[in-house]
Amino acid sequence: MTHPHPLPLSLILFGITLLTSLLPLTLGQQPVVNALVAPITKDSCTSLYTIALNSTQQYLIDLTGRFVWGPCPTFYYPVHCTAPICNEARFSDCPIINGYRPPGFCRCEKSMRHPITGACFSGNETLIPIYIASTDGRNPTSLVSADYVNICAPDSSLAGLPHGAVGIAGFGRTSLVSLPARIAWDVSGVPWQFRLNGNPSFYNRFALCLPSTTNAPGVAFFGANPYHFLPTYLPDISNFLTYTTLLQSPSYNDVAYYLNVKGLAVNGMSVSLPTFSVKLSTTIPYTTMRTSIYKPFIEAYKTATNWIPHKPSVEPFELCFDTRDLGSTRVGYGVPPIDIMLNEGKNWTIFGANSLKDVKANTACLAFVDGGENETVAITLGGFQMEDSFLLFDVPNSTLGFIPTLRGLQTTCSNFNFTSLV
Ligand SMILES: *[C@@H]1O[C@H](CO)[C@@H](O)[C@H](O)[C@H]1NC(C)=O
Ligand SMILES: *[C@@H]1O[C@H](CO)[C@@H](O)[C@H](O)[C@H]1NC(C)=O
Ligand SMILES: *[C@@H]1O[C@H](CO)[C@@H](O)[C@H](O)[C@H]1NC(C)=O
Ligand SMILES: *[C@@H]1O[C@H](CO)[C@@H](O)[C@H](O)[C@H]1NC(C)=O
Ligand SMILES: *[C@@H]1O[C@H](CO)[C@@H](O)[C@H](O)[C@H]1NC(C)=O
Ligand SMILES: *[C@@H]1O[C@H](CO)[C@@H](O)[C@H](O)[C@H]1NC(C)=O
């Protein structure tokens, strides 16, 4: 009986490089990559969002997730437990289920809490190539390949994901292991210059534009602008961004993005609340507030809409209206705007399209949910409130460029032209 010899990490990485360096040869010389693009789909059953990697494999988008969790081929090179990409994937509140038992090759084994079901899973870390389209900002151009960090997921971990999804893509604040961090590291070309034409100015900057419809995809960009949406005469969308600082949780375990917020206002009237921060999440469908924030907010909204008769509540929402009593505007139902007042004096304004959700014929409800009195985060902004928003995360610079709704510019997240130029 033979035991596999432990291989030094450099050899393993070299092996992976040899393996993957063969693939792009068939694609010819890869051009310098300025930005990459991938479609985002909204699942009709769960209202969750997936990104297509490697052309059609769907991964749940988890803005608060640390790493990518997905399928692995039968044969893969495990990452060594002393590698930096192993170290950065370390933190989890889940125990490691199998665990490394010496002697032998010290495998990087990780555990993860499933963002939807809360269950814990373990898997080995490896590097896997993905194909992703580069873009000139208007269309996909050619396919390039990048290596990303993947934790090999057991099939049981796919429960709770949209039908057909194969894994979870973490977009959290990390320097090496989240999907955008890893793509940036790879495309900037430091280690693989002979494979990709490295672009040293490429860094961890990504944009999410979540679709409001299940019928047409939204879009994710990795890298620099321009970011164009139809109609073609519309200028680069980055000309319309407002910028704010992204806060970091003091807990190293928490890789989510937070906004520094001064208060909330409904219809221009400030709701009196203590200062708090707002977390961004793509894995909860609706914005969730701690009860001490939710109650005064709902009262303020009732006051601002006291001219509209109420309809019976529809779970999980409290405040519902007859849509025949509401006007309609370019930015959704004509209801009072909600301002998230940021510390820099700027506002993230939520209009009808992102505040009222159609729940059944002639009924729309205020799509904010009471998270209970012990909810740890004061406000977590959920997917519905970010649909058709354009969000540009500049991770090293800790800034968020945002447009609360593209509808104000007479476009939507589903208006990127995915007709490929190859
Ligand atoms: C990691 O890989 C080892 C060796 O192939 C395997 O025995 C172990 O079950 C794997 N761990 C997990 C959590 O899949
Ligand atoms: C992407 O496709 C390539 C080539 O078909 C394959 O080798 C690779 O394992 C795929 N990546 C993932 C993440 O499935
Ligand atoms: C932000 O919203 C508040 C409350 O509605 C308003 O008083 C303030 O003028 C707004 N600030 C900007 C820059 O629009
Ligand atoms: C919130 O926490 C307090 C103190 O731990 C506890 O007494 C209370 O029952 C909790 N409330 C809810 C709704 O879980
Ligand atoms: C980084 O953020 C600062 C403000 O926080 C801004 O002035 C600067 O332009 C940003 N740099 C880049 C490269 O976006
Ligand atoms: C989408 O892009 C293709 C390729 O550039 C172009 O031929 C087509 O006209 C564009 N579609 C629209 C609606 O502009």
XYZ file of C-alpha atoms and ligand atoms in Angstrom:
506
model
C 0.000 0.000 0.000
C 1.411 3.417 -0.906
C 0.699 6.629 0.888
C 0.697 9.887 -1.080
C 3.732 11.971 -0.209
C 3.029 15.439 1.087
C 3.832 17.860 -1.715
C 5.168 21.357 -1.067
C 2.653 24.057 -1.990
C 4.902 25.508 -4.671
C 4.876 22.198 -6.497
C 1.133 21.920 -6.241
C 0.599 25.429 -7.544
C 3.092 24.716 -10.297
C 1.113 21.600 -11.201
C -2.122 23.547 -11.368
C -0.459 26.200 -13.476
C 0.790 23.643 -15.959
C -2.622 22.096 -16.124
C -4.540 25.288 -16.676
C -1.945 26.942 -18.892
C -2.815 24.421 -21.576
C -6.450 25.423 -21.801
C -6.219 28.998 -23.106
C -3.831 27.966 -25.877
C -6.840 26.847 -27.831
C -8.300 30.300 -27.341
C -5.182 31.960 -28.672
C -3.366 34.868 -27.133
C -5.502 36.506 -24.459
C -5.849 40.271 -24.722
C -5.207 42.620 -21.813
C -8.298 42.547 -19.633
C -9.786 45.812 -18.446
C -13.014 44.365 -17.048
C -15.013 41.154 -16.891
C -18.765 40.656 -17.038
C -21.256 37.951 -16.020
C -25.062 37.729 -15.968
C -27.083 37.701 -12.727
C -30.355 35.772 -12.606
C -33.211 36.251 -10.150
C -34.789 32.957 -9.138
C -38.588 33.036 -9.365
C -39.083 30.599 -6.520
C -36.685 31.923 -3.840
C -36.154 35.539 -5.080
C -32.423 34.910 -4.591
C -29.776 35.958 -7.125
C -27.223 33.778 -8.869
C -24.212 34.639 -11.010
C -23.292 32.464 -14.002
C -19.636 31.406 -13.971
C -17.978 29.189 -16.560
C -20.791 30.275 -18.921
C -23.803 28.569 -17.326
C -23.018 27.323 -13.800
C -25.142 29.253 -11.320
C -23.662 30.341 -7.970
C -25.700 32.070 -5.268
C -24.432 35.638 -4.794
C -23.546 36.181 -1.146
C -22.304 39.714 -0.539
C -21.429 38.746 3.029
C -19.648 35.497 2.052
C -15.919 34.926 2.456
C -15.133 32.403 -0.288
C -16.560 30.375 -3.151
C -18.167 27.079 -2.380
C -18.896 24.753 -5.286
C -18.338 21.496 -7.098
C -14.864 20.070 -7.690
C -13.721 17.535 -10.248
C -13.075 14.011 -8.937
C -9.367 14.714 -9.068
C -8.141 18.023 -7.685
C -5.022 19.395 -6.016
C -5.695 20.213 -2.388
C -4.235 23.477 -1.099
C -1.662 23.150 1.696
C -2.820 24.199 5.146
C -0.044 26.821 5.460
C -0.918 28.672 2.214
C -2.122 32.291 2.561
C -5.353 31.399 0.723
C -5.958 28.778 3.387
C -5.215 31.162 6.203
C -7.605 33.806 4.887
C -10.447 31.315 4.527
C -9.946 30.275 8.142
C -12.680 32.038 10.041
C -16.006 30.388 10.524
C -18.357 29.864 13.407
C -18.842 26.268 12.291
C -16.724 23.369 13.547
C -14.761 21.449 10.934
C -16.749 18.294 10.440
C -14.105 15.815 9.296
C -10.910 17.566 10.283
C -7.336 17.021 9.270
C -5.672 14.120 10.984
C -1.899 13.938 10.657
C 0.320 12.388 9.422
C 0.239 13.035 5.693
C -0.287 16.054 3.468
C -1.709 18.898 5.520
C -4.849 19.639 3.536
C -6.665 22.948 3.813
C -10.067 21.897 5.083
C -12.699 24.557 5.706
C -16.125 24.789 7.190
C -18.919 27.122 6.262
C -22.344 28.113 7.510
C -24.917 27.958 4.730
C -26.271 31.517 4.339
C -29.845 30.330 3.742
C -30.335 27.210 5.860
C -27.748 27.927 8.584
C -26.387 24.370 8.364
C -22.622 23.729 8.691
C -20.577 21.955 6.011
C -16.899 21.140 5.473
C -14.833 20.758 2.336
C -11.278 20.862 1.043
C -9.852 23.973 -0.549
C -8.484 23.939 -4.089
C -7.895 26.271 -7.025
C -10.209 25.802 -10.004
C -10.134 27.491 -13.393
C -13.204 29.369 -14.558
C -13.960 30.954 -17.848
C -15.456 34.402 -17.697
C -16.133 36.968 -20.398
C -14.044 40.095 -20.679
C -15.905 43.240 -21.691
C -15.334 46.627 -23.292
C -18.181 47.874 -21.077
C -20.844 47.446 -23.768
C -20.768 43.755 -24.742
C -18.940 40.600 -23.692
C -15.792 40.398 -25.826
C -13.619 37.294 -25.412
C -13.441 34.504 -22.846
C -10.573 34.530 -20.390
C -9.736 32.042 -17.712
C -8.922 32.774 -14.110
C -8.188 30.513 -11.160
C -10.370 31.004 -8.144
C -10.346 29.558 -4.667
C -13.018 26.933 -4.301
C -14.078 24.918 -1.287
C -15.328 21.583 -2.606
C -18.947 21.396 -1.548
C -20.789 18.210 -0.671
C -24.060 17.839 -2.633
C -26.025 18.156 0.598
C -24.870 21.793 0.876
C -26.931 22.729 -2.176
C -30.211 22.458 -0.244
C -31.897 25.847 0.075
C -30.230 27.262 -3.048
C -32.179 28.219 -6.185
C -32.997 25.211 -8.352
C -29.995 24.236 -10.478
C -27.436 26.274 -8.487
C -24.124 24.449 -7.970
C -22.570 26.580 -5.260
C -22.197 29.883 -3.456
C -20.024 32.796 -4.546
C -18.821 34.952 -1.649
C -18.306 38.620 -2.596
C -17.164 39.699 0.902
C -14.264 41.906 1.902
C -11.189 39.671 1.654
C -7.872 40.135 -0.091
C -7.445 36.684 -1.634
C -10.395 34.347 -1.357
C -13.720 36.002 -2.220
C -14.696 35.726 -5.897
C -13.895 39.356 -6.843
C -10.698 39.413 -4.747
C -9.491 36.273 -6.388
C -10.339 37.412 -9.916
C -8.530 40.707 -9.266
C -5.490 38.893 -7.963
C -5.433 36.602 -10.969
C -6.157 39.167 -13.691
C -3.655 41.659 -12.306
C -1.283 39.005 -13.534
C 1.198 38.786 -10.699
C 1.672 35.045 -10.693
C 0.408 33.914 -14.076
C 1.760 36.425 -16.518
C 2.557 33.861 -19.123
C -1.051 32.733 -19.181
C -3.117 35.890 -18.950
C -1.807 39.148 -20.269
C -1.725 40.616 -16.801
C -3.201 44.057 -16.305
C -1.405 45.502 -13.267
C -4.008 48.251 -12.855
C -6.806 45.710 -12.395
C -7.795 45.565 -8.731
C -10.697 44.458 -6.528
C -13.475 46.682 -7.754
C -16.784 45.106 -8.746
C -20.295 46.249 -9.588
C -23.539 44.452 -8.851
C -26.738 45.289 -10.691
C -29.495 42.940 -9.462
C -32.407 42.396 -11.865
C -35.961 43.151 -10.742
C -37.382 40.553 -13.106
C -36.890 36.820 -13.473
C -37.245 37.161 -17.255
C -33.999 38.952 -18.111
C -30.600 38.884 -16.402
C -28.936 41.696 -14.505
C -25.175 42.098 -14.584
C -21.983 41.917 -12.528
C -18.813 43.715 -13.616
C -15.322 43.066 -12.268
C -12.751 45.782 -12.932
C -12.789 49.251 -14.415
C -15.498 51.287 -16.143
C -17.066 52.051 -18.619
C -20.313 50.313 -17.658
C -22.911 50.776 -20.378
C -26.615 49.981 -20.456
C -29.088 50.305 -23.303
C -30.243 52.586 -24.812
C -26.870 53.103 -26.509
C -26.947 56.902 -26.194
C -26.838 56.631 -22.375
C -23.355 57.674 -21.149
C -21.182 55.405 -18.987
C -23.254 54.807 -15.853
C -20.281 55.603 -13.593
C -20.859 59.292 -14.414
C -23.990 59.177 -12.263
C -22.569 57.541 -9.134
C -22.737 59.028 -5.648
C -19.906 57.870 -3.369
C -19.947 56.885 0.274
C -17.539 55.178 2.658
C -17.878 51.477 3.288
C -17.376 50.506 6.910
C -15.735 47.347 8.061
C -16.894 45.308 11.005
C -14.347 45.217 13.836
C -14.765 41.438 13.821
C -12.312 39.835 11.393
C -14.855 37.054 11.012
C -17.351 39.475 9.440
C -16.504 40.302 5.816
C -19.789 42.130 5.074
C -20.017 45.726 3.790
C -21.624 48.388 6.005
C -22.823 51.923 5.333
C -22.266 54.690 7.823
C -25.743 56.066 8.414
C -27.056 59.113 10.279
C -30.746 58.384 10.083
C -33.834 57.620 8.076
C -36.395 60.000 6.640
C -39.801 59.330 5.139
C -41.137 61.952 2.742
C -38.381 64.356 3.858
C -39.312 64.011 7.552
C -36.551 62.599 9.711
C -37.477 59.555 11.839
C -35.905 59.963 15.245
C -33.522 57.070 15.826
C -30.131 56.430 17.427
C -27.124 56.261 15.022
C -26.569 52.867 13.527
C -24.972 51.179 10.550
C -26.612 49.418 7.640
C -25.375 46.083 6.372
C -25.787 45.076 2.718
C -27.044 41.534 2.052
C -28.076 39.711 -1.100
C -29.206 36.589 0.757
C -32.249 38.085 2.477
C -35.087 39.089 0.169
C -36.295 42.203 2.073
C -34.723 44.806 4.329
C -34.866 43.692 7.942
C -34.874 46.106 10.891
C -34.436 45.605 14.602
C -37.805 46.223 16.296
C -36.627 49.477 17.951
C -35.977 50.893 14.453
C -38.811 49.138 12.638
C -41.598 50.493 14.882
C -40.856 54.232 14.526
C -40.120 53.714 10.817
C -43.499 52.059 10.168
C -45.267 54.765 12.202
C -43.550 57.459 10.109
C -44.544 55.679 6.907
C -48.180 55.363 8.083
C -48.248 59.086 8.827
C -46.753 59.952 5.445
C -49.339 57.799 3.657
C -52.370 58.504 5.836
C -54.324 59.545 2.747
C -54.130 55.997 1.322
C -56.535 53.384 2.737
C -54.853 50.216 4.088
C -55.524 46.647 3.064
C -55.147 43.614 5.334
C -51.511 42.615 6.029
C -49.866 39.939 3.888
C -47.077 37.975 5.595
C -44.251 38.881 6.163
C -45.373 42.482 5.584
C -47.504 44.671 7.820
C -48.529 47.676 5.780
C -50.396 47.006 2.524
C -52.212 49.212 0.034
C -54.677 48.896 -2.805
C -52.580 49.627 -5.870
C -55.599 51.333 -7.504
C -55.169 54.072 -4.900
C -51.532 54.634 -5.882
C -50.207 56.677 -8.770
C -47.429 55.341 -10.905
C -44.131 57.042 -11.781
C -40.946 56.192 -13.676
C -39.471 54.989 -10.360
C -42.436 52.833 -9.314
C -45.617 53.542 -7.352
C -46.051 57.176 -6.431
C -45.445 56.793 -2.703
C -43.318 58.865 -0.295
C -39.563 58.343 -0.775
C -37.479 56.818 2.014
C -34.074 58.425 2.571
C -31.227 56.503 4.107
C -29.230 59.529 5.253
C -25.516 58.790 4.989
C -22.915 60.360 7.226
C -21.371 62.409 4.415
C -24.685 64.271 3.981
C -25.722 62.227 0.958
C -28.885 60.154 0.671
C -29.672 56.708 -0.667
C -33.261 57.355 -1.666
C -35.657 54.433 -1.994
C -38.577 55.071 -4.359
C -41.740 53.045 -4.934
C -40.123 50.402 -7.157
C -37.887 49.392 -4.244
C -40.231 50.048 -1.330
C -43.578 48.514 -2.363
C -43.756 44.895 -3.446
C -46.713 43.553 -5.451
C -48.003 40.590 -3.451
C -51.270 39.784 -5.217
C -53.798 41.365 -7.544
C -54.315 45.029 -6.610
C -52.227 44.707 -3.435
C -48.737 46.015 -2.751
C -47.013 46.055 0.636
C -44.210 48.028 2.234
C -41.398 45.488 1.795
C -39.569 45.983 5.109
C -39.562 43.300 7.782
C -39.408 43.362 11.590
C -36.291 41.383 12.559
C -37.160 41.186 16.264
C -35.824 43.041 19.289
C -32.586 41.042 19.477
C -31.569 41.386 15.831
C -27.809 42.049 16.008
C -27.649 44.353 12.969
C -29.895 47.438 13.210
C -30.783 47.439 9.505
C -29.851 44.886 6.874
C -30.641 46.098 3.379
C -32.046 43.140 1.424
C -32.210 42.153 -2.234
C -35.536 43.783 -3.154
C -34.277 47.207 -2.040
C -31.173 46.825 -4.265
C -32.886 45.673 -7.473
C -32.104 47.930 -10.423
C -29.605 49.760 -8.193
C -26.083 50.076 -9.542
C -23.553 49.374 -6.779
C -19.815 49.761 -7.372
C -17.705 48.317 -4.562
C -14.130 49.626 -4.449
C -12.757 47.259 -1.834
C -9.174 48.535 -1.292
C -10.463 52.130 -1.119
C -13.494 51.222 1.071
C -15.896 53.222 -1.069
C -19.263 52.415 -2.540
C -20.450 54.221 -5.646
C -24.226 53.895 -5.911
C -27.264 54.789 -7.980
C -30.361 53.820 -5.934
C -32.380 53.096 -9.069
C -31.400 53.035 -12.736
C -35.065 53.651 -13.546
C -34.415 57.332 -12.925
C -32.042 57.155 -15.928
C -34.707 55.297 -17.929
C -32.865 52.006 -17.895
C -32.668 48.892 -15.672
C -30.126 46.273 -14.658
C -31.540 44.002 -17.376
C -30.360 46.381 -20.098
C -26.754 45.285 -20.438
C -26.266 44.034 -24.007
C -25.112 40.425 -23.568
C -24.751 39.897 -27.323
C -21.208 38.599 -27.494
C -18.678 40.103 -29.882
C -16.859 36.762 -30.289
C -10.760 16.181 1.974
O -9.978 15.298 1.194
C -9.683 14.065 1.854
C -8.713 13.296 0.988
O -9.220 13.143 -0.312
C -10.970 13.302 2.133
O -10.691 12.111 2.819
C -11.857 14.191 3.006
O -13.095 13.550 3.219
C -12.086 15.527 2.337
N -12.824 16.383 3.254
C -14.078 16.777 3.027
C -14.706 17.599 4.085
O -14.651 16.517 1.990
C -14.903 25.382 -16.039
O -14.757 24.733 -17.267
C -13.485 24.117 -17.443
C -13.383 23.584 -18.860
O -14.596 23.002 -19.243
C -13.318 23.020 -16.390
O -12.044 22.435 -16.503
C -13.454 23.654 -15.015
O -13.377 22.669 -14.001
C -14.762 24.394 -14.895
N -14.791 25.107 -13.659
C -15.714 24.900 -12.732
C -15.665 25.791 -11.582
O -16.565 24.037 -12.824
C -31.336 63.969 2.441
O -32.601 63.672 2.977
C -33.007 64.561 4.011
C -34.328 64.054 4.526
O -35.223 63.810 3.493
C -33.116 65.975 3.438
O -33.478 66.852 4.473
C -31.762 66.369 2.856
O -31.870 67.643 2.239
C -31.317 65.355 1.831
N -29.968 65.661 1.417
C -29.622 65.737 0.145
C -28.183 66.059 -0.145
O -30.425 65.544 -0.780
C -34.190 39.018 23.568
O -33.153 38.833 24.515
C -33.577 38.911 25.859
C -32.342 38.845 26.752
O -31.492 37.803 26.334
C -34.593 37.812 26.156
O -35.060 37.926 27.486
C -35.777 37.965 25.206
O -36.695 36.906 25.390
C -35.292 37.980 23.762
N -36.430 38.301 22.897
C -36.773 37.586 21.850
C -37.941 38.050 21.061
O -36.173 36.561 21.523
C -10.845 56.669 -2.850
O -11.742 57.321 -1.979
C -11.569 58.713 -1.869
C -12.589 59.260 -0.875
O -12.857 58.337 0.128
C -11.764 59.375 -3.230
O -11.526 60.755 -3.150
C -10.810 58.741 -4.230
O -11.066 59.250 -5.521
C -10.984 57.232 -4.256
N -10.024 56.620 -5.133
C -10.395 55.850 -6.156
C -9.299 55.233 -6.935
O -11.559 55.665 -6.445
C -26.188 44.679 -28.923
O -24.860 44.550 -29.364
C -24.735 44.032 -30.691
C -23.262 43.866 -30.955
O -22.571 45.074 -30.826
C -25.390 45.007 -31.657
O -25.309 44.481 -32.964
C -26.849 45.175 -31.268
O -27.432 46.158 -32.093
C -26.949 45.644 -29.803
N -28.347 45.664 -29.395
C -29.005 46.785 -29.170
C -30.433 46.657 -28.791
O -28.465 47.883 -29.271
